[in-house]
């Protein structure tokens, strides 16, 4: 299969699946986990993230895999910019991907850098649950004057969010698998059924001590916002005997201006006919944080896990994705 220097919706899932299935054992015990691609070397190491390409696990009617490689070369980054209609971030991992395929239904959920970047265009997706204090506004960058303690603020007039803030929750598709060996995959036009739900991810279940059969942490893009902060998108997965859990995270800190955290959580219990997806969007302006008595030094805001509890939820969406 011909491939560009980055994955798209058309070739991302088929290319990764075909690479993984080439290493599959058709005589395996379907109840036992089968490690695919580079994960076959040692299933002990498969529970730890590493930069190997085309690795994954197959169990309980699921194939869960990833591709991790180097930063996209400059020529291909320019093509990503053209595809996403923007100046791309400093670091883009266009050939990185996390993928989850439910074999019986063909439901496929994957995460791609170029699709995440497409989600950074104004305006943000409408939601009747959104209470966004800065939605549809052009962000301001605090630029300190040389040799003074004062700051000026400049507005940027562009058509997309230059901080690369994205509302991307992953790409939900359905794939068709051929009967050949190894199989060939293509994208179906049939939509995957989703519905709003009152059901929530069972946090207590996730706290239970279970062996981790497979784990991966995949970066999609990063940028230092012209030395005025940080912006990063990544996704990680852990697979246990009972099911799998995915955390997709975008977070951004624009120094002295605003901090954002967008997360999509996916949980599936093997044997059920659906998985749950919870999307939350948190945001707060630093002016408000400072007024509440929190530290004013940006050195205190380098690790989002240490202060995300300070950010109010601006939007929360709870969905059930049907495996049929």
Short mmCIF file of C-alpha atoms in Angstrom, two decimals:
data_model
loop_
_atom_site.label_atom_id
_atom_site.label_comp_id
_atom_site.label_asym_id
_atom_site.label_seq_id
_atom_site.Cartn_x
_atom_site.Cartn_y
_atom_site.Cartn_z
CA UNK A 1 0.00 0.00 0.00
CA UNK A 2 1.40 3.38 -1.01
CA UNK A 3 1.72 5.69 1.96
CA UNK A 4 2.42 9.36 2.58
CA UNK A 5 4.63 10.63 5.36
CA UNK A 6 1.63 10.83 7.66
CA UNK A 7 -1.52 8.85 8.34
CA UNK A 8 -4.93 9.97 7.09
CA UNK A 9 -8.43 8.66 7.74
CA UNK A 10 -8.21 6.75 4.46
CA UNK A 11 -4.93 4.89 5.02
CA UNK A 12 -4.19 5.05 8.76
CA UNK A 13 -6.24 2.13 10.04
CA UNK A 14 -5.80 -0.15 6.98
CA UNK A 15 -2.00 0.25 6.93
CA UNK A 16 -1.51 -0.43 10.63
CA UNK A 17 -3.95 -3.34 10.68
CA UNK A 18 -2.34 -5.01 7.69
CA UNK A 19 1.09 -4.73 9.30
CA UNK A 20 -0.19 -6.23 12.56
CA UNK A 21 -2.15 -9.07 10.97
CA UNK A 22 0.90 -10.21 9.01
CA UNK A 23 2.31 -11.39 12.35
CA UNK A 24 -0.92 -13.01 13.60
CA UNK A 25 -1.09 -16.75 14.30
CA UNK A 26 -4.25 -18.27 12.80
CA UNK A 27 -3.83 -21.37 15.00
CA UNK A 28 -3.74 -19.46 18.28
CA UNK A 29 -6.07 -20.03 21.22
CA UNK A 30 -8.66 -17.24 20.77
CA UNK A 31 -9.02 -16.90 24.54
CA UNK A 32 -5.33 -16.19 25.08
CA UNK A 33 -3.69 -12.81 24.37
CA UNK A 34 -1.63 -12.76 21.18
CA UNK A 35 1.12 -10.18 20.84
CA UNK A 36 1.52 -8.65 17.40
CA UNK A 37 4.29 -6.89 15.52
CA UNK A 38 7.23 -5.80 17.65
CA UNK A 39 5.33 -6.82 20.80
CA UNK A 40 6.00 -10.48 19.95
CA UNK A 41 9.62 -10.25 21.11
CA UNK A 42 8.68 -10.32 24.77
CA UNK A 43 5.18 -10.05 26.15
CA UNK A 44 6.72 -8.89 29.42
CA UNK A 45 8.13 -5.82 27.69
CA UNK A 46 4.84 -5.35 25.85
CA UNK A 47 3.39 -3.90 29.04
CA UNK A 48 5.89 -1.03 28.81
CA UNK A 49 5.83 1.80 26.25
CA UNK A 50 8.71 1.95 23.78
CA UNK A 51 9.41 3.47 20.35
CA UNK A 52 8.98 0.24 18.35
CA UNK A 53 6.89 0.46 15.19
CA UNK A 54 3.79 -1.66 14.55
CA UNK A 55 3.12 -3.31 17.89
CA UNK A 56 -0.08 -4.54 19.46
CA UNK A 57 -2.17 -7.19 21.14
CA UNK A 58 -5.11 -9.33 20.01
CA UNK A 59 -7.62 -10.72 22.50
CA UNK A 60 -11.34 -11.03 23.21
CA UNK A 61 -12.29 -10.11 19.61
CA UNK A 62 -10.20 -6.94 19.71
CA UNK A 63 -7.00 -5.86 18.01
CA UNK A 64 -5.33 -2.97 19.83
CA UNK A 65 -2.19 -1.58 18.26
CA UNK A 66 0.07 1.39 17.80
CA UNK A 67 2.74 2.78 15.56
CA UNK A 68 5.43 5.04 17.03
CA UNK A 69 8.23 6.60 15.06
CA UNK A 70 10.32 9.76 14.73
CA UNK A 71 9.17 13.35 14.28
CA UNK A 72 7.75 13.92 10.81
CA UNK A 73 10.37 15.33 8.36
CA UNK A 74 9.97 18.95 7.30
CA UNK A 75 8.71 18.18 3.77
CA UNK A 76 5.93 15.99 5.13
CA UNK A 77 5.17 18.49 7.90
CA UNK A 78 4.43 21.04 5.18
CA UNK A 79 2.01 18.54 3.62
CA UNK A 80 0.35 18.06 7.01
CA UNK A 81 -0.04 21.84 7.18
CA UNK A 82 -1.71 21.81 3.78
CA UNK A 83 -4.04 18.97 4.81
CA UNK A 84 -4.95 20.67 8.10
CA UNK A 85 -4.98 24.17 6.52
CA UNK A 86 -2.63 25.73 9.05
CA UNK A 87 0.99 26.32 9.95
CA UNK A 88 1.76 23.05 11.78
CA UNK A 89 3.26 22.76 15.28
CA UNK A 90 7.01 22.53 15.88
CA UNK A 91 6.84 18.78 16.45
CA UNK A 92 4.33 16.60 14.62
CA UNK A 93 4.31 12.81 14.78
CA UNK A 94 2.37 12.18 11.60
CA UNK A 95 3.15 8.46 11.48
CA UNK A 96 2.15 7.84 15.09
CA UNK A 97 -1.18 6.17 15.69
CA UNK A 98 -3.18 4.34 18.34
CA UNK A 99 -5.88 2.01 17.05
CA UNK A 100 -8.60 -0.21 18.51
CA UNK A 101 -10.53 -2.61 16.26
CA UNK A 102 -13.54 -4.70 17.28
CA UNK A 103 -13.20 -7.61 14.86
CA UNK A 104 -16.81 -8.90 14.70
CA UNK A 105 -18.40 -5.49 13.97
CA UNK A 106 -15.52 -3.73 12.20
CA UNK A 107 -15.86 -0.76 14.57
CA UNK A 108 -12.49 1.00 14.55
CA UNK A 109 -11.36 3.84 16.78
CA UNK A 110 -8.01 5.49 16.09
CA UNK A 111 -6.07 8.65 16.86
CA UNK A 112 -4.19 10.56 14.15
CA UNK A 113 -2.13 13.76 14.30
CA UNK A 114 -3.52 15.41 11.16
CA UNK A 115 -7.12 14.80 12.30
CA UNK A 116 -6.34 16.24 15.73
CA UNK A 117 -4.94 19.39 14.10
CA UNK A 118 -8.04 19.80 11.93
CA UNK A 119 -9.95 20.20 15.19
CA UNK A 120 -8.07 23.42 15.97
CA UNK A 121 -10.04 25.61 13.58
CA UNK A 122 -12.51 28.27 14.77
CA UNK A 123 -15.25 28.08 15.84
CA UNK A 124 -15.25 25.18 18.31
CA UNK A 125 -17.95 22.54 17.84
CA UNK A 126 -21.31 23.74 19.22
CA UNK A 127 -22.58 22.08 22.36
CA UNK A 128 -25.59 22.88 24.52
CA UNK A 129 -23.46 21.82 27.49
CA UNK A 130 -20.65 24.28 26.77
CA UNK A 131 -19.95 27.20 29.09
CA UNK A 132 -16.79 28.46 27.47
CA UNK A 133 -15.47 31.73 28.84
CA UNK A 134 -13.20 32.36 25.86
CA UNK A 135 -14.88 30.45 23.02
CA UNK A 136 -14.53 32.07 19.58
CA UNK A 137 -12.06 34.64 20.93
CA UNK A 138 -8.60 35.17 19.51
CA UNK A 139 -6.11 34.40 22.26
CA UNK A 140 -3.65 37.01 23.44
CA UNK A 141 0.03 36.45 24.06
CA UNK A 142 1.67 38.24 26.98
CA UNK A 143 4.99 39.60 25.69
CA UNK A 144 7.24 41.16 28.32
CA UNK A 145 9.05 44.39 27.41
CA UNK A 146 12.80 44.24 27.54
CA UNK A 147 14.34 45.72 30.69
CA UNK A 148 10.95 46.37 32.33
CA UNK A 149 8.52 44.47 34.49
CA UNK A 150 5.55 45.47 32.38
CA UNK A 151 3.81 43.35 29.81
CA UNK A 152 2.13 44.16 26.53
CA UNK A 153 -0.49 41.98 24.90
CA UNK A 154 -0.74 41.46 21.15
CA UNK A 155 -3.74 39.93 19.38
CA UNK A 156 -3.27 37.52 16.52
CA UNK A 157 -5.79 37.65 13.69
CA UNK A 158 -5.86 34.16 12.17
CA UNK A 159 -8.56 31.70 11.16
CA UNK A 160 -7.45 28.83 13.41
CA UNK A 161 -6.39 28.60 17.02
CA UNK A 162 -2.64 29.14 16.78
CA UNK A 163 -2.22 27.37 20.15
CA UNK A 164 -3.47 24.21 18.39
CA UNK A 165 -6.29 23.78 20.87
CA UNK A 166 -8.30 20.86 19.54
CA UNK A 167 -11.62 19.25 20.40
CA UNK A 168 -10.51 15.96 18.83
CA UNK A 169 -11.87 12.85 20.56
CA UNK A 170 -10.42 10.34 18.10
CA UNK A 171 -11.69 9.06 14.76
CA UNK A 172 -14.55 6.56 14.75
CA UNK A 173 -14.86 4.46 11.60
CA UNK A 174 -15.93 1.05 10.39
CA UNK A 175 -13.47 -1.11 8.44
CA UNK A 176 -14.02 -4.01 6.05
CA UNK A 177 -11.75 -7.05 6.28
CA UNK A 178 -11.10 -9.31 3.30
CA UNK A 179 -11.11 -13.11 3.50
CA UNK A 180 -7.55 -13.36 2.21
CA UNK A 181 -4.52 -14.34 4.29
CA UNK A 182 -3.17 -11.99 5.43
CA UNK A 183 -6.34 -9.90 5.23
CA UNK A 184 -6.63 -6.56 3.45
CA UNK A 185 -8.56 -3.73 5.10
CA UNK A 186 -10.57 -0.85 3.66
CA UNK A 187 -12.82 1.86 5.09
CA UNK A 188 -16.58 1.34 5.02
CA UNK A 189 -19.08 4.16 4.50
CA UNK A 190 -21.37 2.64 7.13
CA UNK A 191 -21.56 4.83 10.22
CA UNK A 192 -20.92 3.67 13.76
CA UNK A 193 -23.85 4.15 16.13
CA UNK A 194 -23.31 6.43 19.14
CA UNK A 195 -25.80 7.69 21.68
CA UNK A 196 -25.83 10.02 24.67
CA UNK A 197 -25.92 8.08 27.92
CA UNK A 198 -26.34 8.55 31.66
CA UNK A 199 -23.98 5.62 32.23
CA UNK A 200 -20.54 6.54 33.55
CA UNK A 201 -17.12 4.92 33.47
CA UNK A 202 -16.69 2.79 36.59
CA UNK A 203 -13.70 4.42 38.27
CA UNK A 204 -13.73 1.87 41.09
CA UNK A 205 -13.41 -0.92 38.53
CA UNK A 206 -10.36 0.81 37.06
CA UNK A 207 -8.81 1.00 40.52
CA UNK A 208 -8.87 -2.78 40.90
CA UNK A 209 -5.46 -4.42 40.81
CA UNK A 210 -5.14 -6.24 37.50
CA UNK A 211 -2.12 -7.24 35.45
CA UNK A 212 -1.43 -4.88 32.56
CA UNK A 213 -1.21 -7.03 29.45
CA UNK A 214 -0.26 -4.20 27.12
CA UNK A 215 0.38 -0.47 27.43
CA UNK A 216 1.31 2.33 25.06
CA UNK A 217 1.69 6.11 25.17
CA UNK A 218 1.57 7.82 21.77
CA UNK A 219 2.41 11.48 21.13
CA UNK A 220 0.69 13.27 18.24
CA UNK A 221 2.08 16.82 18.35
CA UNK A 222 3.80 19.41 20.56
CA UNK A 223 4.58 23.12 20.36
CA UNK A 224 6.16 25.69 22.69
CA UNK A 225 3.94 28.53 21.42
CA UNK A 226 6.81 30.81 20.43
CA UNK A 227 8.36 30.38 23.91
CA UNK A 228 5.13 31.51 25.58
CA UNK A 229 3.96 28.17 26.94
CA UNK A 230 3.24 24.65 25.78
CA UNK A 231 0.68 22.78 23.71
CA UNK A 232 0.62 18.99 23.42
CA UNK A 233 -1.66 16.17 22.28
CA UNK A 234 -1.14 12.52 23.23
CA UNK A 235 -3.08 9.33 23.86
CA UNK A 236 -2.35 6.30 26.02
CA UNK A 237 -3.97 2.91 26.49
CA UNK A 238 -3.74 0.08 28.96
CA UNK A 239 -5.15 -3.39 28.36
CA UNK A 240 -6.16 -5.62 31.27
CA UNK A 241 -7.80 -9.08 31.40
CA UNK A 242 -11.17 -7.40 32.04
CA UNK A 243 -11.01 -4.77 29.29
CA UNK A 244 -9.15 -1.66 28.16
CA UNK A 245 -8.94 1.99 29.13
CA UNK A 246 -7.87 4.87 26.86
CA UNK A 247 -7.00 8.43 27.86
CA UNK A 248 -6.65 11.01 25.10
CA UNK A 249 -5.30 14.32 26.39
CA UNK A 250 -4.72 17.75 24.92
CA UNK A 251 -3.36 20.39 27.28
CA UNK A 252 -2.18 23.93 26.72
CA UNK A 253 -0.60 26.61 28.89
CA UNK A 254 -0.33 30.10 27.43
CA UNK A 255 1.84 31.88 29.98
CA UNK A 256 -0.02 34.43 32.12
CA UNK A 257 -3.11 34.11 29.90
CA UNK A 258 -4.99 30.79 29.99
CA UNK A 259 -4.64 27.05 30.62
CA UNK A 260 -6.77 24.34 29.00
CA UNK A 261 -7.23 20.60 29.42
CA UNK A 262 -9.32 18.51 27.01
CA UNK A 263 -9.62 14.80 27.76
CA UNK A 264 -11.46 11.87 26.20
CA UNK A 265 -11.71 8.70 28.27
CA UNK A 266 -12.77 5.38 26.74
CA UNK A 267 -13.53 2.25 28.75
CA UNK A 268 -14.67 -1.15 27.53
CA UNK A 269 -15.38 -4.32 29.48
CA UNK A 270 -14.75 -7.37 27.33
CA UNK A 271 -17.94 -9.22 26.44
CA UNK A 272 -20.21 -6.15 26.45
CA UNK A 273 -21.82 -4.68 23.33
CA UNK A 274 -20.52 -1.13 23.72
CA UNK A 275 -17.80 1.07 25.13
CA UNK A 276 -18.18 4.33 27.02
CA UNK A 277 -16.62 7.62 25.96
CA UNK A 278 -16.44 10.60 28.29
CA UNK A 279 -15.18 13.95 27.01
CA UNK A 280 -14.42 16.85 29.35
CA UNK A 281 -13.13 20.30 28.60
CA UNK A 282 -11.55 22.34 31.39
CA UNK A 283 -10.24 25.88 31.21
CA UNK A 284 -9.25 28.81 33.38
CA UNK A 285 -7.60 32.17 32.87
CA UNK A 286 -4.45 32.80 34.88
CA UNK A 287 -5.87 36.14 35.98
CA UNK A 288 -8.57 34.22 37.84
CA UNK A 289 -6.11 31.70 39.29
CA UNK A 290 -3.91 34.52 40.59
CA UNK A 291 -6.93 36.29 42.11
CA UNK A 292 -7.75 33.06 43.96
CA UNK A 293 -4.31 33.17 45.57
CA UNK A 294 -2.49 30.60 43.46
CA UNK A 295 1.22 31.08 42.56
CA UNK A 296 2.07 33.58 39.84
CA UNK A 297 5.26 31.89 38.67
CA UNK A 298 4.80 29.80 35.53
CA UNK A 299 7.26 27.29 37.02
CA UNK A 300 4.34 26.03 39.12
CA UNK A 301 2.32 25.13 36.02
CA UNK A 302 4.58 22.81 34.04
CA UNK A 303 2.84 19.54 35.01
CA UNK A 304 -0.90 19.58 34.33
CA UNK A 305 -1.50 16.69 36.74
CA UNK A 306 -0.44 18.87 39.68
CA UNK A 307 -3.02 21.61 39.12
CA UNK A 308 -5.79 20.31 36.86
CA UNK A 309 -8.11 20.25 39.90
CA UNK A 310 -8.03 24.06 39.79
CA UNK A 311 -9.66 24.16 36.35
CA UNK A 312 -13.47 24.26 36.17
CA UNK A 313 -15.26 21.96 33.73
CA UNK A 314 -16.62 23.97 30.80
CA UNK A 315 -18.12 21.05 28.90
CA UNK A 316 -18.83 17.38 29.55
CA UNK A 317 -20.24 14.88 27.04
CA UNK A 318 -21.03 11.24 27.88
CA UNK A 319 -21.58 8.76 25.06
CA UNK A 320 -22.06 5.07 24.43
CA UNK A 321 -20.51 3.65 21.26
CA UNK A 322 -22.31 0.53 20.07
CA UNK A 323 -20.36 -2.48 18.78
CA UNK A 324 -22.82 -3.62 16.13
#
